[in-house]
PDB file of C-alpha atoms in Angstrom:
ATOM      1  CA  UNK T  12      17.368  18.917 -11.276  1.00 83.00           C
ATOM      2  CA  UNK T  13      19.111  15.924  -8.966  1.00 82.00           C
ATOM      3  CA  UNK T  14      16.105  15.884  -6.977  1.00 83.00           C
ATOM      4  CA  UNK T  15      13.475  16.063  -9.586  1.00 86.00           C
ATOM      5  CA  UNK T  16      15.062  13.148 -11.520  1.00 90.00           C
ATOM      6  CA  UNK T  17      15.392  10.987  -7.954  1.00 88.00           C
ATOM      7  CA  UNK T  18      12.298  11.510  -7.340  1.00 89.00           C
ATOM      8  CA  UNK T  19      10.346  10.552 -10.666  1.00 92.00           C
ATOM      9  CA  UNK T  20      12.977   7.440 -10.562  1.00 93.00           C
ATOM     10  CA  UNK T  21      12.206   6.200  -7.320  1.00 91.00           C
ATOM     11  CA  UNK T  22       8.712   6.255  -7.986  1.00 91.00           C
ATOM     12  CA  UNK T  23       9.038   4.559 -11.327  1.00 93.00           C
ATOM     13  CA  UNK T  24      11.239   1.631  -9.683  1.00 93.00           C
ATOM     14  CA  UNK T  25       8.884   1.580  -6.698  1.00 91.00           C
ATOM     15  CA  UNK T  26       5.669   1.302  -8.907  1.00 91.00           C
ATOM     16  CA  UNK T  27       6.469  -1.009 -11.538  1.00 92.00           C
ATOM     17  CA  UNK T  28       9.947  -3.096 -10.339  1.00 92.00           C
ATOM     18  CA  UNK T  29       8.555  -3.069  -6.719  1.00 89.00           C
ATOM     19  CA  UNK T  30       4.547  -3.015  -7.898  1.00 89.00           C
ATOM     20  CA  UNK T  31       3.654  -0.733  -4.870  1.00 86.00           C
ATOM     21  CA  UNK T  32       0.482   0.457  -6.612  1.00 87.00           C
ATOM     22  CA  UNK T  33       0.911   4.024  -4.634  1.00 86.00           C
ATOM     23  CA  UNK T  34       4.723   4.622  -4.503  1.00 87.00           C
ATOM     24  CA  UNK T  35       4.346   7.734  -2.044  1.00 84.00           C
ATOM     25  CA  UNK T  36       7.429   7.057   0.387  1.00 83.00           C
ATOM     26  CA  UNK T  37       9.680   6.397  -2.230  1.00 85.00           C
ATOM     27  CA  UNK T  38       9.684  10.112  -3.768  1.00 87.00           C
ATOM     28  CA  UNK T  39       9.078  11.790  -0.662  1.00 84.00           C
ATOM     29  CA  UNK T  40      12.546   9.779   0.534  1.00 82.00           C
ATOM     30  CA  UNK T  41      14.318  10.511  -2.439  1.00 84.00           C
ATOM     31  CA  UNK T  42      13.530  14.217  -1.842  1.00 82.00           C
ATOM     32  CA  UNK T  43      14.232  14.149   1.653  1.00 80.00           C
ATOM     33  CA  UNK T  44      17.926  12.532   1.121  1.00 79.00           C
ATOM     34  CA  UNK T  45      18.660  14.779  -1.489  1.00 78.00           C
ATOM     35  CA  UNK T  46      18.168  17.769   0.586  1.00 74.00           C
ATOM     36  CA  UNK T  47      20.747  17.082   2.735  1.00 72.00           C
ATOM     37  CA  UNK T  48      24.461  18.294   2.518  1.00 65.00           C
ATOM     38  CA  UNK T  49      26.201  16.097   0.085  1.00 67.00           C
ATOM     39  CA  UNK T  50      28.639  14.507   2.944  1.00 71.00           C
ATOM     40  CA  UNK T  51      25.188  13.278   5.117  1.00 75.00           C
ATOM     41  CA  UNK T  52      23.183  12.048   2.520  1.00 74.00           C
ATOM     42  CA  UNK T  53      24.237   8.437   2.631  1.00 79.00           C
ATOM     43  CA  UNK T  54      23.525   8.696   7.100  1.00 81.00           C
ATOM     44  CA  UNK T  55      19.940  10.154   6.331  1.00 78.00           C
ATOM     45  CA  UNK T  56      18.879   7.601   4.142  1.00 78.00           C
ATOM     46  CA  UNK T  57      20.122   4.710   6.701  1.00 83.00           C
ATOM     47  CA  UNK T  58      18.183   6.479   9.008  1.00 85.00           C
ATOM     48  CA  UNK T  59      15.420   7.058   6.745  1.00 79.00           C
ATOM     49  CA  UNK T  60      15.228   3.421   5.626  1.00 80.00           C
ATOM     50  CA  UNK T  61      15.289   2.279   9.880  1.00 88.00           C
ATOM     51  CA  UNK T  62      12.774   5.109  10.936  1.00 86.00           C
ATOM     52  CA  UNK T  63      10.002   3.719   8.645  1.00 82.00           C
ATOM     53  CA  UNK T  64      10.519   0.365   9.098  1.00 85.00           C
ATOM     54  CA  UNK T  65      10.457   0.973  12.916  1.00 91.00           C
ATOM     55  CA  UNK T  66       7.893   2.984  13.021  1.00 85.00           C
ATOM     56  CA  UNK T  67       5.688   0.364  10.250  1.00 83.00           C
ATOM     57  CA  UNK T  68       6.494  -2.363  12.680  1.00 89.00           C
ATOM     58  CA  UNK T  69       4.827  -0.411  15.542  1.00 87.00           C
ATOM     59  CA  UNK T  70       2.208   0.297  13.754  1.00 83.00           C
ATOM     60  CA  UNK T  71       1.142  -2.883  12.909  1.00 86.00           C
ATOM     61  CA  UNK T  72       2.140  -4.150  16.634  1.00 88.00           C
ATOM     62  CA  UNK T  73      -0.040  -1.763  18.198  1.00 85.00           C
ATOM     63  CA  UNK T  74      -3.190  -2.334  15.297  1.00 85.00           C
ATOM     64  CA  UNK T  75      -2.478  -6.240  16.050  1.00 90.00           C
ATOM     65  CA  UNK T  76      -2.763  -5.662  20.252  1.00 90.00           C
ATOM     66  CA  UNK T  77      -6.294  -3.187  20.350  1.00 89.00           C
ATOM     67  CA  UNK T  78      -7.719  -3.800  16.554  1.00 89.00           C
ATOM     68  CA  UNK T  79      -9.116  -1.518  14.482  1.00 87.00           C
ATOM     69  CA  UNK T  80     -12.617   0.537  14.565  1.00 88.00           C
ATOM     70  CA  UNK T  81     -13.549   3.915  15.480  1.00 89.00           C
ATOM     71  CA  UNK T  82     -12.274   4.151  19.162  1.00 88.00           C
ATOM     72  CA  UNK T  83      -9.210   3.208  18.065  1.00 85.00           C
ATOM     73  CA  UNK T  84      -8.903   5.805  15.628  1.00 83.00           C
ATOM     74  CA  UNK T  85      -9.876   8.121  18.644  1.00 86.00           C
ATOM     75  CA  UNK T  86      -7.074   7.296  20.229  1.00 80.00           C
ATOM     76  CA  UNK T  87      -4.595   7.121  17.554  1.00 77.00           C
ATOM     77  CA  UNK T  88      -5.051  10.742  16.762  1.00 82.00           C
ATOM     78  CA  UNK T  89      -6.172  12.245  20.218  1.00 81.00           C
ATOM     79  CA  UNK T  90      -3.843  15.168  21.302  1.00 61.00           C
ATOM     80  CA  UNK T  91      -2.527  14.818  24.917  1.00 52.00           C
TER      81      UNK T  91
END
């Protein structure tokens, strides 16, 4: 029940306090955290919260350096 009712919060605070018209990492998050023993929620969350926003930040470093288009898809997605 806690993780039903964090989840439909989250996404109601991230779609219309926030205005993210597609609120999918707030649920998903709230779900996540939740799962956790009670005494590591608070840890998962920070790490959570850092994990995204490092890994957005690359993201957008890496579409800024080689652009966008269907190569760079390619490689994006190609298996090692």
């Amino acid at each position: 029940m806690q993780t039903s009712v964090a989840a439909a919060v989250s996404w109601a605070v991230a779609s219309r306090v926030i205005g993210n018209p597609e609120p999918v990492f707030a649920p998903i998050s709230a779900v996540i955290t939740l799962g956790i023993s009670t005494g590591q929620r608070y840890r998962r969350a920070v790490d959570l919260v850092f994990g995204v926003a490092l890994g957005i930040a690359v993201g957008d470093g890496l579409i800024w350096f080689i652009g966008t288009g269907g190569w760079q898809i390619g490689v994006a997605v190609a298996d090692r």
